[in-house]
Amino acid sequence: MYEPTVLMYHKDWTTPDVTNTLILAIKDDVTAEDVAPYEIVEFPGGMFLVATADELDDGDLNETVDCMHRWIHDSGVFEYGDFPESGMCNMPNVDGAIDKALGIAQQQIFLPLKFRKN
């Protein structure tokens, strides 16, 4: 809302070849030449469960992600989605002013959702 949204996910996150992939939304008139050496990809979009945790507190991050997985499982409606398999995250306050005021380093966690098959 106050700054560009940049999301990150971990490609090949279950292997030693894990890489961080950044996603930045662009306008329709942006060309491949405009973003070189990066590439433009079509993001499939979808539904996501979103929660916020303290990026600097592994216990809080793990507890938040565990709660999110339990919510998905217990929802009766959703299951874990397909893309990205690792989920995504962003830091909504890159300059740190809000984090400083709140006393935590906010990380928003996005887990993909899909409807359960009946």
Coordinates of N, CA, C and O in Angstrom, one line a residue:
M1 N 0.8 -1.2 0.0 CA 0.0 0.0 0.0 C 0.9 1.3 0.0 O 0.5 2.2 -0.6
Y2 N 2.0 1.2 0.7 CA 2.8 2.4 0.8 C 4.1 2.3 0.0 O 4.8 3.3 -0.1
E3 N 4.4 1.1 -0.5 CA 5.6 0.9 -1.3 C 5.4 -0.2 -2.2 O 4.5 -1.0 -2.1
P4 N 6.3 -0.4 -3.2 CA 6.1 -1.5 -4.2 C 6.1 -2.8 -3.4 O 6.9 -3.0 -2.5
T5 N 5.3 -3.8 -3.8 CA 5.3 -5.1 -3.2 C 6.3 -6.0 -3.9 O 6.2 -6.2 -5.1
V6 N 7.3 -6.4 -3.2 CA 8.3 -7.4 -3.7 C 8.1 -8.6 -2.9 O 8.2 -8.6 -1.6
L7 N 7.9 -9.7 -3.6 CA 7.8 -11.0 -2.9 C 9.0 -11.9 -3.2 O 9.6 -11.8 -4.2
M8 N 9.3 -12.8 -2.3 CA 10.4 -13.7 -2.5 C 9.9 -15.1 -2.2 O 9.1 -15.3 -1.3
Y9 N 10.4 -16.0 -3.0 CA 10.2 -17.4 -2.7 C 11.5 -18.2 -3.0 O 12.4 -17.6 -3.6
H10 N 11.5 -19.4 -2.5 CA 12.8 -20.2 -2.6 C 12.6 -21.3 -3.6 O 11.8 -22.2 -3.4
K11 N 13.3 -21.1 -4.7 CA 13.2 -22.1 -5.8 C 14.1 -23.3 -5.4 O 15.2 -23.1 -4.9
D12 N 13.7 -24.5 -5.7 CA 14.4 -25.7 -5.4 C 14.7 -25.7 -3.9 O 15.8 -26.2 -3.5
W13 N 13.8 -25.3 -3.0 CA 14.0 -25.1 -1.6 C 14.3 -26.4 -0.8 O 14.8 -26.3 0.3
T14 N 14.1 -27.6 -1.4 CA 14.3 -28.8 -0.7 C 15.7 -29.4 -1.1 O 16.0 -30.5 -0.7
T15 N 16.4 -28.7 -1.9 CA 17.7 -29.2 -2.4 C 18.9 -28.3 -2.0 O 18.6 -27.1 -1.6
P16 N 20.1 -28.8 -2.1 CA 21.2 -27.9 -1.8 C 21.3 -26.7 -2.8 O 22.1 -25.7 -2.6
D17 N 20.6 -26.8 -4.0 CA 20.7 -25.8 -5.0 C 19.6 -24.7 -4.8 O 19.3 -24.0 -5.8
V18 N 19.2 -24.5 -3.6 CA 18.1 -23.5 -3.3 C 18.6 -22.1 -3.8 O 19.7 -21.7 -3.6
T19 N 17.6 -21.4 -4.4 CA 17.9 -20.0 -4.8 C 16.7 -19.1 -4.4 O 15.6 -19.6 -4.4
N20 N 17.0 -17.9 -4.1 CA 15.9 -17.0 -3.7 C 15.5 -16.3 -5.1 O 16.3 -15.9 -5.9
T21 N 14.2 -16.3 -5.3 CA 13.6 -15.7 -6.4 C 12.7 -14.5 -6.0 O 11.8 -14.7 -5.2
L22 N 13.0 -13.4 -6.5 CA 12.2 -12.2 -6.2 C 11.2 -11.9 -7.3 O 11.5 -12.1 -8.5
I23 N 10.0 -11.5 -6.9 CA 8.9 -11.2 -7.8 C 8.5 -9.7 -7.6 O 8.3 -9.3 -6.4
L24 N 8.5 -8.9 -8.6 CA 8.1 -7.5 -8.5 C 7.1 -7.3 -9.6 O 7.3 -7.6 -10.7
A25 N 5.9 -6.8 -9.2 CA 4.9 -6.5 -10.1 C 5.3 -5.4 -11.0 O 5.9 -4.4 -10.5
I26 N 5.0 -5.5 -12.3 CA 5.3 -4.4 -13.2 C 4.1 -4.1 -14.0 O 3.1 -4.8 -14.1
K27 N 4.1 -2.9 -14.7 CA 3.0 -2.5 -15.5 C 3.1 -3.2 -16.9 O 4.2 -3.6 -17.3
D28 N 2.0 -3.2 -17.6 CA 1.9 -3.9 -18.8 C 2.8 -3.4 -19.9 O 3.2 -4.2 -20.8
D29 N 3.2 -2.1 -19.9 CA 4.0 -1.6 -20.9 C 5.5 -1.8 -20.7 O 6.4 -1.3 -21.5
V30 N 5.9 -2.4 -19.6 CA 7.4 -2.7 -19.3 C 7.8 -3.8 -20.3 O 7.1 -4.8 -20.4
T31 N 9.0 -3.7 -20.9 CA 9.5 -4.6 -21.8 C 10.7 -5.4 -21.2 O 11.3 -5.0 -20.2
A32 N 11.1 -6.5 -21.9 CA 12.2 -7.3 -21.5 C 13.5 -6.4 -21.5 O 14.3 -6.6 -20.6
E33 N 13.6 -5.5 -22.4 CA 14.8 -4.6 -22.4 C 14.8 -3.7 -21.2 O 15.9 -3.4 -20.7
D34 N 13.6 -3.3 -20.7 CA 13.5 -2.5 -19.5 C 14.0 -3.1 -18.3 O 14.5 -2.5 -17.4
V35 N 13.9 -4.5 -18.2 CA 14.2 -5.2 -17.0 C 15.5 -6.0 -17.1 O 15.9 -6.6 -16.1
A36 N 16.2 -6.0 -18.2 CA 17.4 -6.7 -18.4 C 18.4 -6.3 -17.3 O 18.5 -5.2 -16.9
P37 N 19.1 -7.3 -16.7 CA 19.3 -8.7 -17.1 C 18.3 -9.6 -16.5 O 18.4 -10.8 -16.5
Y38 N 17.2 -9.1 -15.9 CA 16.2 -9.9 -15.3 C 15.2 -10.3 -16.4 O 15.2 -9.8 -17.5
E39 N 14.3 -11.2 -16.1 CA 13.3 -11.7 -17.1 C 11.9 -11.4 -16.6 O 11.7 -11.3 -15.4
I40 N 11.0 -11.2 -17.5 CA 9.6 -11.1 -17.2 C 8.9 -12.4 -17.3 O 9.1 -13.2 -18.3
V41 N 8.2 -12.8 -16.2 CA 7.5 -14.0 -16.2 C 6.0 -13.8 -15.9 O 5.7 -12.8 -15.2
E42 N 5.2 -14.6 -16.3 CA 3.8 -14.5 -15.9 C 3.6 -15.2 -14.6 O 3.9 -16.4 -14.4
F43 N 3.2 -14.5 -13.6 CA 2.9 -15.1 -12.3 C 1.5 -15.7 -12.3 O 0.6 -15.0 -12.6
P44 N 1.4 -17.0 -11.9 CA 0.1 -17.6 -12.0 C -1.0 -17.1 -11.0 O -2.2 -17.3 -11.2
G45 N -0.5 -16.4 -10.0 CA -1.5 -15.8 -9.0 C -2.2 -16.9 -8.2 O -1.7 -18.0 -8.1
G46 N -3.3 -16.6 -7.6 CA -4.0 -17.6 -6.8 C -4.4 -17.0 -5.5 O -4.4 -15.8 -5.3
M47 N -4.8 -17.9 -4.6 CA -5.2 -17.5 -3.3 C -4.1 -17.8 -2.3 O -3.4 -18.8 -2.5
F48 N -3.9 -17.0 -1.3 CA -2.9 -17.2 -0.3 C -3.4 -16.9 1.1 O -4.2 -16.0 1.3
L49 N -2.9 -17.7 2.0 CA -3.1 -17.4 3.4 C -2.0 -16.5 3.9 O -0.8 -16.9 3.6
V50 N -2.2 -15.4 4.5 CA -1.2 -14.5 4.9 C -1.2 -14.3 6.4 O -2.2 -14.1 7.0
A51 N 0.0 -14.2 6.9 CA 0.2 -13.9 8.4 C 1.6 -13.2 8.5 O 2.4 -13.2 7.6
T52 N 1.7 -12.5 9.6 CA 2.9 -11.7 9.9 C 3.6 -12.3 11.1 O 3.0 -12.7 12.1
A53 N 5.0 -12.4 11.0 CA 5.8 -12.9 12.1 C 7.0 -12.0 12.2 O 7.3 -11.2 11.3
D54 N 7.8 -12.2 13.3 CA 9.0 -11.4 13.5 C 10.1 -12.2 12.7 O 10.5 -13.3 13.1
E55 N 10.7 -11.5 11.7 CA 11.7 -12.1 10.9 C 13.0 -12.4 11.6 O 13.7 -13.4 11.3
L56 N 13.2 -11.8 12.7 CA 14.4 -12.0 13.5 C 14.3 -13.0 14.6 O 15.2 -13.3 15.4
D57 N 13.1 -13.6 14.7 CA 12.8 -14.6 15.8 C 12.4 -15.9 15.1 O 11.2 -16.1 14.7
D58 N 13.3 -16.8 15.0 CA 13.0 -18.1 14.4 C 11.9 -18.8 15.1 O 11.1 -19.5 14.4
G59 N 11.8 -18.7 16.4 CA 10.7 -19.4 17.1 C 9.3 -18.8 16.7 O 8.4 -19.5 16.4
D60 N 9.2 -17.5 16.5 CA 8.0 -16.8 16.1 C 7.7 -17.2 14.6 O 6.5 -17.5 14.3
L61 N 8.7 -17.2 13.8 CA 8.5 -17.6 12.4 C 8.0 -19.0 12.3 O 7.0 -19.3 11.6
N62 N 8.6 -19.9 13.0 CA 8.2 -21.4 12.9 C 6.8 -21.6 13.5 O 6.0 -22.3 12.9
E63 N 6.5 -20.9 14.6 CA 5.2 -21.0 15.2 C 4.1 -20.5 14.3 O 3.1 -21.1 14.1
T64 N 4.4 -19.4 13.6 CA 3.4 -18.8 12.7 C 3.2 -19.7 11.5 O 2.0 -19.9 11.2
V65 N 4.2 -20.2 10.9 CA 4.1 -21.1 9.8 C 3.3 -22.4 10.2 O 2.4 -22.9 9.5
D66 N 3.7 -22.9 11.4 CA 3.0 -24.1 11.9 C 1.5 -23.8 12.1 O 0.6 -24.7 11.7
C67 N 1.2 -22.7 12.6 CA -0.3 -22.3 12.8 C -1.0 -22.2 11.5 O -2.1 -22.6 11.3
M68 N -0.3 -21.6 10.5 CA -0.9 -21.5 9.2 C -1.2 -22.8 8.6 O -2.2 -23.0 8.0
H69 N -0.2 -23.7 8.7 CA -0.4 -25.1 8.1 C -1.6 -25.8 8.8 O -2.4 -26.5 8.2
R70 N -1.7 -25.6 10.2 CA -2.8 -26.2 10.9 C -4.1 -25.6 10.4 O -5.1 -26.3 10.3
W71 N -4.1 -24.3 10.2 CA -5.4 -23.6 9.8 C -5.8 -24.2 8.4 O -7.0 -24.5 8.2
I72 N -4.8 -24.3 7.5 CA -5.2 -24.9 6.2 C -5.7 -26.3 6.4 O -6.8 -26.6 5.8
H73 N -5.1 -27.1 7.1 CA -5.5 -28.5 7.3 C -6.9 -28.6 8.0 O -7.7 -29.4 7.6
D74 N -7.1 -27.7 9.0 CA -8.4 -27.8 9.8 C -9.5 -27.0 9.1 O -10.6 -27.1 9.6
S75 N -9.2 -26.3 8.0 CA -10.3 -25.5 7.4 C -11.4 -26.3 6.9 O -12.6 -25.8 6.8
G76 N -11.1 -27.5 6.4 CA -12.2 -28.3 5.8 C -12.5 -27.8 4.3 O -13.3 -28.5 3.6
V77 N -11.9 -26.7 3.9 CA -12.2 -26.2 2.6 C -10.9 -26.1 1.7 O -11.0 -26.4 0.5
F78 N -9.8 -25.8 2.3 CA -8.5 -25.6 1.6 C -7.5 -26.7 1.8 O -7.6 -27.4 2.8
E79 N -6.6 -26.8 0.9 CA -5.4 -27.6 1.1 C -4.3 -26.7 0.6 O -4.5 -25.7 0.0
Y80 N -3.0 -27.2 0.9 CA -1.9 -26.4 0.5 C -1.8 -26.3 -1.0 O -2.0 -27.3 -1.7
G81 N -1.6 -25.1 -1.6 CA -1.6 -24.9 -3.0 C -0.3 -25.4 -3.7 O 0.6 -26.0 -3.1
D82 N -0.2 -25.2 -5.0 CA 0.9 -25.7 -5.8 C 2.0 -24.7 -6.1 O 3.2 -25.1 -6.3
F83 N 1.8 -23.4 -6.0 CA 2.8 -22.5 -6.4 C 2.8 -21.2 -5.5 O 1.7 -20.7 -5.3
P84 N 4.0 -20.8 -5.1 CA 5.2 -21.6 -5.1 C 5.2 -22.6 -3.9 O 4.6 -22.3 -2.9
E85 N 5.8 -23.7 -4.1 CA 5.8 -24.8 -3.2 C 6.3 -24.3 -1.8 O 5.9 -24.7 -0.8
S86 N 7.3 -23.4 -1.8 CA 7.9 -22.9 -0.6 C 7.1 -21.9 0.1 O 7.4 -21.5 1.2
G87 N 6.0 -21.4 -0.5 CA 5.3 -20.2 0.0 C 6.1 -19.0 -0.4 O 7.2 -19.1 -1.1
M88 N 5.7 -17.8 0.0 CA 6.4 -16.6 -0.3 C 6.5 -15.7 0.9 O 5.7 -16.0 1.9
C89 N 7.3 -14.7 0.9 CA 7.3 -13.8 1.9 C 7.7 -12.4 1.4 O 8.2 -12.3 0.3
N90 N 7.5 -11.4 2.2 CA 8.0 -10.1 1.9 C 8.1 -9.3 3.2 O 7.6 -9.7 4.3
M91 N 8.9 -8.3 3.2 CA 9.1 -7.4 4.3 C 8.4 -6.1 4.0 O 8.9 -5.4 3.1
P92 N 7.3 -5.9 4.6 CA 6.4 -4.7 4.2 C 7.0 -3.4 4.6 O 6.4 -2.4 4.2
N93 N 8.1 -3.4 5.3 CA 8.6 -2.1 5.8 C 10.1 -2.0 5.7 O 10.8 -2.1 6.6
V94 N 10.6 -1.9 4.4 CA 12.0 -2.1 4.1 C 12.8 -0.9 4.8 O 14.0 -1.2 5.0
D95 N 12.3 0.2 5.0 CA 13.1 1.3 5.6 C 13.2 1.2 7.2 O 14.0 1.8 7.8
G96 N 12.3 0.3 7.7 CA 12.5 0.0 9.2 C 11.7 0.9 10.1 O 11.7 0.6 11.3
A97 N 11.1 1.9 9.7 CA 10.4 2.9 10.6 C 9.3 2.2 11.4 O 9.2 2.4 12.6
I98 N 8.5 1.4 10.7 CA 7.3 0.8 11.4 C 7.9 -0.3 12.3 O 7.4 -0.5 13.5
D99 N 8.9 -1.1 11.8 CA 9.5 -2.2 12.6 C 10.0 -1.6 13.9 O 9.9 -2.2 15.0
K100 N 10.7 -0.5 13.8 CA 11.3 0.2 15.0 C 10.2 0.6 16.0 O 10.3 0.3 17.2
A101 N 9.1 1.1 15.5 CA 8.0 1.5 16.3 C 7.4 0.3 17.0 O 7.0 0.4 18.2
L102 N 7.2 -0.8 16.3 CA 6.6 -2.0 16.8 C 7.5 -2.8 17.6 O 7.1 -3.7 18.4
G103 N 8.8 -2.7 17.4 CA 9.8 -3.5 18.1 C 10.0 -4.9 17.5 O 10.6 -5.8 18.2
I104 N 9.5 -5.1 16.3 CA 9.8 -6.4 15.6 C 10.1 -6.1 14.2 O 9.8 -5.0 13.6
A105 N 10.8 -7.0 13.5 CA 11.1 -7.0 12.1 C 10.0 -7.8 11.4 O 10.0 -9.0 11.4
Q106 N 9.0 -7.1 10.8 CA 7.8 -7.8 10.3 C 8.2 -8.6 9.0 O 8.9 -8.1 8.1
Q107 N 7.7 -9.8 8.9 CA 7.8 -10.6 7.7 C 6.4 -11.1 7.4 O 5.8 -11.7 8.3
Q108 N 5.9 -10.8 6.2 CA 4.6 -11.3 5.8 C 4.8 -12.7 5.1 O 5.7 -12.7 4.2
I109 N 4.1 -13.7 5.5 CA 4.3 -15.0 5.0 C 3.0 -15.3 4.2 O 1.9 -15.1 4.7
F110 N 3.2 -15.8 2.9 CA 2.1 -16.1 2.0 C 2.2 -17.6 1.7 O 3.1 -18.0 1.1
L111 N 1.2 -18.4 2.1 CA 1.2 -19.8 1.8 C 0.1 -20.0 0.7 O -1.1 -19.5 0.9
P112 N 0.4 -20.7 -0.3 CA -0.6 -20.9 -1.4 C -1.7 -21.8 -1.0 O -1.5 -22.8 -0.2
L113 N -2.9 -21.5 -1.4 CA -4.1 -22.3 -1.1 C -4.8 -22.8 -2.4 O -4.6 -22.2 -3.5
K114 N -5.4 -23.9 -2.3 CA -6.3 -24.4 -3.3 C -7.5 -25.1 -2.7 O -7.4 -25.5 -1.5
F115 N -8.6 -25.1 -3.4 CA -9.8 -25.8 -2.8 C -9.6 -27.3 -2.7 O -9.0 -27.9 -3.6
R116 N -10.0 -27.9 -1.6 CA -10.0 -29.4 -1.5 C -10.9 -30.0 -2.5 O -12.0 -29.5 -2.8
K117 N -10.5 -31.1 -3.0 CA -11.3 -31.9 -3.9 C -12.2 -32.7 -3.1 O -11.8 -33.3 -2.1
N118 N -13.5 -32.8 -3.5 CA -14.5 -33.6 -2.8 C -14.5 -35.0 -3.2 O -14.3 -35.4 -4.3

